[in-house]
Short mmCIF file of C-alpha atoms in Angstrom, two decimals:
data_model
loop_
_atom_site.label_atom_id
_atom_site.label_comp_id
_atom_site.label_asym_id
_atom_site.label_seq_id
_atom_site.Cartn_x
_atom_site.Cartn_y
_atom_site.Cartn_z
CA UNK A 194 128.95 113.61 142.83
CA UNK A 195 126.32 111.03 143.35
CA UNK A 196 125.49 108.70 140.57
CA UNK A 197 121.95 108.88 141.04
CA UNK A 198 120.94 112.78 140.77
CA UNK A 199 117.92 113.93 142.62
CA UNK A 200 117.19 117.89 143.28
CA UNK A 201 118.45 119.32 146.18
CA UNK A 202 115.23 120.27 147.78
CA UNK A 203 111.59 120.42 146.61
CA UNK A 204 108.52 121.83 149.01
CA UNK A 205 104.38 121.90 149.19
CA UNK A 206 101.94 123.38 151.07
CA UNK A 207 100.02 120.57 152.71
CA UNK A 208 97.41 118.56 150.68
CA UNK A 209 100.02 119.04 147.58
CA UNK A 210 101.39 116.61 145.36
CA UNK A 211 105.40 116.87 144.65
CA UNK A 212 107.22 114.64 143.02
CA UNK A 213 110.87 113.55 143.26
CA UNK A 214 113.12 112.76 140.36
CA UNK A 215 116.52 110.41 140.61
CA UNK A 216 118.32 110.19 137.14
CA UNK A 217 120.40 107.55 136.07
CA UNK A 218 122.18 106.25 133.40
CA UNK A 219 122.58 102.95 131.59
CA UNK A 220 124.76 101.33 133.52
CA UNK A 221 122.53 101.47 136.51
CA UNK A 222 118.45 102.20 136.55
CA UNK A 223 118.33 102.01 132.18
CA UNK A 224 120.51 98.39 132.63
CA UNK A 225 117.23 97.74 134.91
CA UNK A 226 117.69 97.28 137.86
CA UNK A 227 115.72 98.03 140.26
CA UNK A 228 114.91 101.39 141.70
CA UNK A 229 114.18 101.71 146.10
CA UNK A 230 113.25 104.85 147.89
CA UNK A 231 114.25 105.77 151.56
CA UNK A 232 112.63 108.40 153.85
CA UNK A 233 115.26 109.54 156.50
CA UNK A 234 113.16 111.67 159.14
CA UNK A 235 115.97 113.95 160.89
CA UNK A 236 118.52 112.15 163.51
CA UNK A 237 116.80 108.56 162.36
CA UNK A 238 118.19 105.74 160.35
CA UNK A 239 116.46 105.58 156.74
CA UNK A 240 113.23 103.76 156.36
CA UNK A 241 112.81 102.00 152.89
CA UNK A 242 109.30 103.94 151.66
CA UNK A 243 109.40 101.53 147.82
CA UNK A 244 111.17 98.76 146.99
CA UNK A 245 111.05 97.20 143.35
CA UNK A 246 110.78 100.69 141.67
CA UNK A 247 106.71 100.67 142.32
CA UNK A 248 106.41 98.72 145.18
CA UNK A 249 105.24 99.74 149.15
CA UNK A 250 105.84 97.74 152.16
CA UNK A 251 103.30 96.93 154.44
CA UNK A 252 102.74 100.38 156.54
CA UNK A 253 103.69 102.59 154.29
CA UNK A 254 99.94 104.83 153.18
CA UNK A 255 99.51 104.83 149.44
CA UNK A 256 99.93 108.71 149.85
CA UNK A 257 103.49 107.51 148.41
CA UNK A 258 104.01 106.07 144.68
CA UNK A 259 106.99 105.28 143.17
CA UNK A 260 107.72 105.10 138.79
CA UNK A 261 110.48 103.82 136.62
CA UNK A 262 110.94 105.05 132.52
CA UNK A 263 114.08 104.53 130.96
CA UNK A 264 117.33 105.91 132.90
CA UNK A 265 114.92 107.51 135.55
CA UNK A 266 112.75 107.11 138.28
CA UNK A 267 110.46 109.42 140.58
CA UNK A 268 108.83 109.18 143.95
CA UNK A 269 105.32 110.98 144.38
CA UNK A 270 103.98 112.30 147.63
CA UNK A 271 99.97 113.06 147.20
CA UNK A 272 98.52 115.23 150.07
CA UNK A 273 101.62 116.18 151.32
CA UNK A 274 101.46 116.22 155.21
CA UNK A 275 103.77 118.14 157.95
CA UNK A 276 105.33 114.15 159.29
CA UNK A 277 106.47 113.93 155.41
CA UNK A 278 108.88 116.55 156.16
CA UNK A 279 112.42 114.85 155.95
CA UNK A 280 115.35 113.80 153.12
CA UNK A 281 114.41 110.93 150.75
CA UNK A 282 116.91 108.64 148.51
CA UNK A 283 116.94 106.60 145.67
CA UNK A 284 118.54 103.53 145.42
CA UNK A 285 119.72 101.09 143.26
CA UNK A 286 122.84 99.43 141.55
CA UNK A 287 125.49 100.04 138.66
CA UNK A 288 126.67 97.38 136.25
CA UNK A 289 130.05 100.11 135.62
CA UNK A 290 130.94 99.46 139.69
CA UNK A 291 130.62 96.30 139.91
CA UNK A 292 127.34 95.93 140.38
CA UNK A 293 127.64 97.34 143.48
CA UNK A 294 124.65 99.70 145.51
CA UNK A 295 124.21 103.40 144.62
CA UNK A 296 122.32 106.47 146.12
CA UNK A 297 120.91 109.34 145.02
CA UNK A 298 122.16 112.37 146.70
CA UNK A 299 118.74 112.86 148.61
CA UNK A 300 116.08 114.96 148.71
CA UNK A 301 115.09 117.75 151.53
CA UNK A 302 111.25 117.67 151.12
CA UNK A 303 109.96 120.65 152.93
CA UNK A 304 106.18 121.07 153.35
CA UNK A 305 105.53 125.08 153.99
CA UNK B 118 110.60 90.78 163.80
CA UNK B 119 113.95 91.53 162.13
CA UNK B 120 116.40 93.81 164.08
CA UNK B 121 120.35 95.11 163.83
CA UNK B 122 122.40 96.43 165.85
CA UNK B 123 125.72 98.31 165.24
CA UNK B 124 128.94 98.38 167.57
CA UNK B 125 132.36 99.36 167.67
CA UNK B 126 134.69 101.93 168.46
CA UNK B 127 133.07 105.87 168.76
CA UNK B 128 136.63 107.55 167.95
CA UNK B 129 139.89 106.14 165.85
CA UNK B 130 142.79 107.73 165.40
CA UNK B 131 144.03 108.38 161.81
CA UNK B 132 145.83 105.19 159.96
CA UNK B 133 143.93 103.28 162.06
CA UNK B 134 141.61 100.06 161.12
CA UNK B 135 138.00 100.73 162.24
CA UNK B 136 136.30 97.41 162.93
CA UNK B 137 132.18 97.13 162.86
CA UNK B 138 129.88 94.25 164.53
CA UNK B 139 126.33 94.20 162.88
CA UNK B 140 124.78 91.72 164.81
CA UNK B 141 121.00 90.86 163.99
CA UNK B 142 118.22 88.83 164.93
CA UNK B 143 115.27 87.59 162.71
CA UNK B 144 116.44 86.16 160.28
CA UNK B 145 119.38 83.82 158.80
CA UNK B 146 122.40 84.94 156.69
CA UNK B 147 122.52 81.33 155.65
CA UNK B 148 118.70 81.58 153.35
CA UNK B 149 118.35 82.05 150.01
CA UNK B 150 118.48 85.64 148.94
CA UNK B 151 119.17 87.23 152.27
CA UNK B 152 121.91 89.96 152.27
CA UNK B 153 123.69 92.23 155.37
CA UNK B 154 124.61 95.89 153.28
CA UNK B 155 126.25 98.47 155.41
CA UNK B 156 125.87 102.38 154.72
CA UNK B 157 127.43 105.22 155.96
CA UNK B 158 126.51 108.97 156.07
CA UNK B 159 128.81 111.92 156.82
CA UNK B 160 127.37 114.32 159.14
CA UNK B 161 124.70 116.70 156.89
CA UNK B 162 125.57 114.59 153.80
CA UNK B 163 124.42 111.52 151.62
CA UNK B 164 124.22 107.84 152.10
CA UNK B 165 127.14 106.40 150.66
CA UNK B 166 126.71 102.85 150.24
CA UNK B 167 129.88 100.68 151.18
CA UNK B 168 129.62 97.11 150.80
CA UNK B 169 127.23 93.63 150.88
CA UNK B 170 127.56 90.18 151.68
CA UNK B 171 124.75 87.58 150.65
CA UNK B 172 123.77 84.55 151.88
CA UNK B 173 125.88 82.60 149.28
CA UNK B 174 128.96 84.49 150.64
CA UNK B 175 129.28 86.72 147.59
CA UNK B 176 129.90 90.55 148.37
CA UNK B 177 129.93 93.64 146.45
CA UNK B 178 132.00 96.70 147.24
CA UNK B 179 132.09 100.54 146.59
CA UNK B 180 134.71 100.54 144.02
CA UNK B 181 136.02 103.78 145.94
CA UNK B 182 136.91 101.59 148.59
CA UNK B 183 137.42 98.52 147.99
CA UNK B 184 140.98 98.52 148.59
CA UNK B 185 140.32 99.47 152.45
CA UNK B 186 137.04 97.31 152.97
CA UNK B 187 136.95 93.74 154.30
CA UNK B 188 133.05 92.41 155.18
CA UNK B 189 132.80 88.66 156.18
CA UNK B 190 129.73 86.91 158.03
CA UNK B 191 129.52 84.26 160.89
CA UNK B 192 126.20 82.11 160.35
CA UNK B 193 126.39 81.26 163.87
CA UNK B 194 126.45 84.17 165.19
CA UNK B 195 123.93 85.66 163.42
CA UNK B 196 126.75 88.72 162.92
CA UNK B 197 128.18 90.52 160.29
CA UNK B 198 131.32 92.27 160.68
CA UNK B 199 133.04 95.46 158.24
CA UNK B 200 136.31 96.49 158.73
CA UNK B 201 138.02 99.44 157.07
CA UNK B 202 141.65 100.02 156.73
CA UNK B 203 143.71 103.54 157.04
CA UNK B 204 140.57 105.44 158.53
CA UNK B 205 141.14 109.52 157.83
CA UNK B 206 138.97 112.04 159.89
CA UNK B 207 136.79 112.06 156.05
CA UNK B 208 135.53 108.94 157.07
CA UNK B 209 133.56 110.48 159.93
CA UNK B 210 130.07 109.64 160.20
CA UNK B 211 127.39 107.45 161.20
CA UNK B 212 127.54 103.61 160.18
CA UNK B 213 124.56 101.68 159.49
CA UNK B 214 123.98 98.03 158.37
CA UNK B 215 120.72 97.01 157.11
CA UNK B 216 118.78 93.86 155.88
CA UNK B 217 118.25 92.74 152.32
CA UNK B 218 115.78 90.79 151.72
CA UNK B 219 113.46 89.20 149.33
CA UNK B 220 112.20 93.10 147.95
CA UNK B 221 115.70 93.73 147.06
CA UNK B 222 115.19 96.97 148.96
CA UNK B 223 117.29 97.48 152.17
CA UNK B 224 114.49 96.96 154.00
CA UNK B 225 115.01 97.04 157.94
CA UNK B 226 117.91 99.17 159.43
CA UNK B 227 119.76 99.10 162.51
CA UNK B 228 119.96 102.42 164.44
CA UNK B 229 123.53 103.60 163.28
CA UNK B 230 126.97 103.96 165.17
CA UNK B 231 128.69 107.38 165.28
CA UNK B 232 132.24 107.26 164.19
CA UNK B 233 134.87 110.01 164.60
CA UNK B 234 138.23 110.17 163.17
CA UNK B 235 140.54 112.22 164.83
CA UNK B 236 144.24 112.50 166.29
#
């Protein structure tokens, strides 16, 4: 049981918009801290898509957004494309352990 | 160009201490606000997120594990090392470290090591 919950799986047809949801608590993203998200194509390492809850790094096309309200956050994919095919996390920390890292459980995005 | 690199051991036995070498190139564990985080991931599951160390020498732990996790850093070097104490075939997986820096995010990754627990 994760202590970041994100849905199992969500899917598009290409040129879609989905959107990803991680829920927290207030010991963790509602204490604010801040919120990452990681794109793990299959048999690769993760690759961090946003950093800072809103954030991209250099590379990474504006086709992904990232938000923060409250005890949640949410990664947005606009015209989905087949390469975006792959599991994405959220990240961040929880005052109740120490302060130390959390994930999400992940994400399958599947584009049909 | 920042890079890490896992080694160790591909197969410990149960009850046995599984030692991990990040070593990295890049940058300096010895700046202001740089980190070394290592991850793991059980085959078909989540990232779990294990432990820290910063530049300052504080670290941060899974509170699941604490008990079995050591992480320590050698400057010159440029390596940071995990070890974990009373492996079980549950802690099978891949092991990755990765770079904290200034966007808080974990933001360059080495490729992962493969660990299997078995008798």
């Amino acid at each position: 049981q994760s202590v970041l919950t994100q849905p199992p799986s969500v899917s598009g047809a290409p040129g879609q918009r989905v959107t990803i949801s991680c829920t927290g608590s207030s010991s963790n993203i509602g204490a604010g801290f801040d919120v990452h998200w990681y794109q793990q194509l299959p048999g690769r390492a993760p690759k961090l898509l946003i950093y800072g809850n809103t954030n991209r790094p250099s590379g990474v096309p504006d086709r992904f957004s990232g938000s923060k309200s409250g005890t949640s956050a949410s990664l947005a994919i606009t015209g989905l494309q087949a390469e975006d095919e792959a599991d994405y996390y959220c990240q961040s920390h929880d005052s109740s352990l120490d302060g130390s890292g959390v994930f999400g459980g992940g994400t399958k995005v599947t584009v049909l | 160009q920042i890079t890490l690199k896992e080694s160790g051991p591909t197969l410990v036995k149960p009850t046995q201490t599984l030692t991990l070498t990040c070593t990295f190139s890049g940058f300096s564990l010895s700046t202001h606000n740089m980190g070394v985080a290592w991850i793991r991931q059980p085959p078909g599951k989540a990232l779990e997120y294990l432990a820290i160390i910063y530049w300052d020498d504080d670290k941060l732990f899974s509170p699941s594990l604490k008990s079995r996790l050591t992480i320590t850093k050698d400057t010159s070097k440029n390596q940071v090392v995990l070890t974990m104490t009373n492996m079980d075939p549950v802690d099978t997986g891949t092991y990755y470290c990765a770079h904290r820096g200034v966007t808080y995010g974990l933001d360059v990754w080495g490729q992962g090591t493969t660990v299997t627990v078995s008798s």
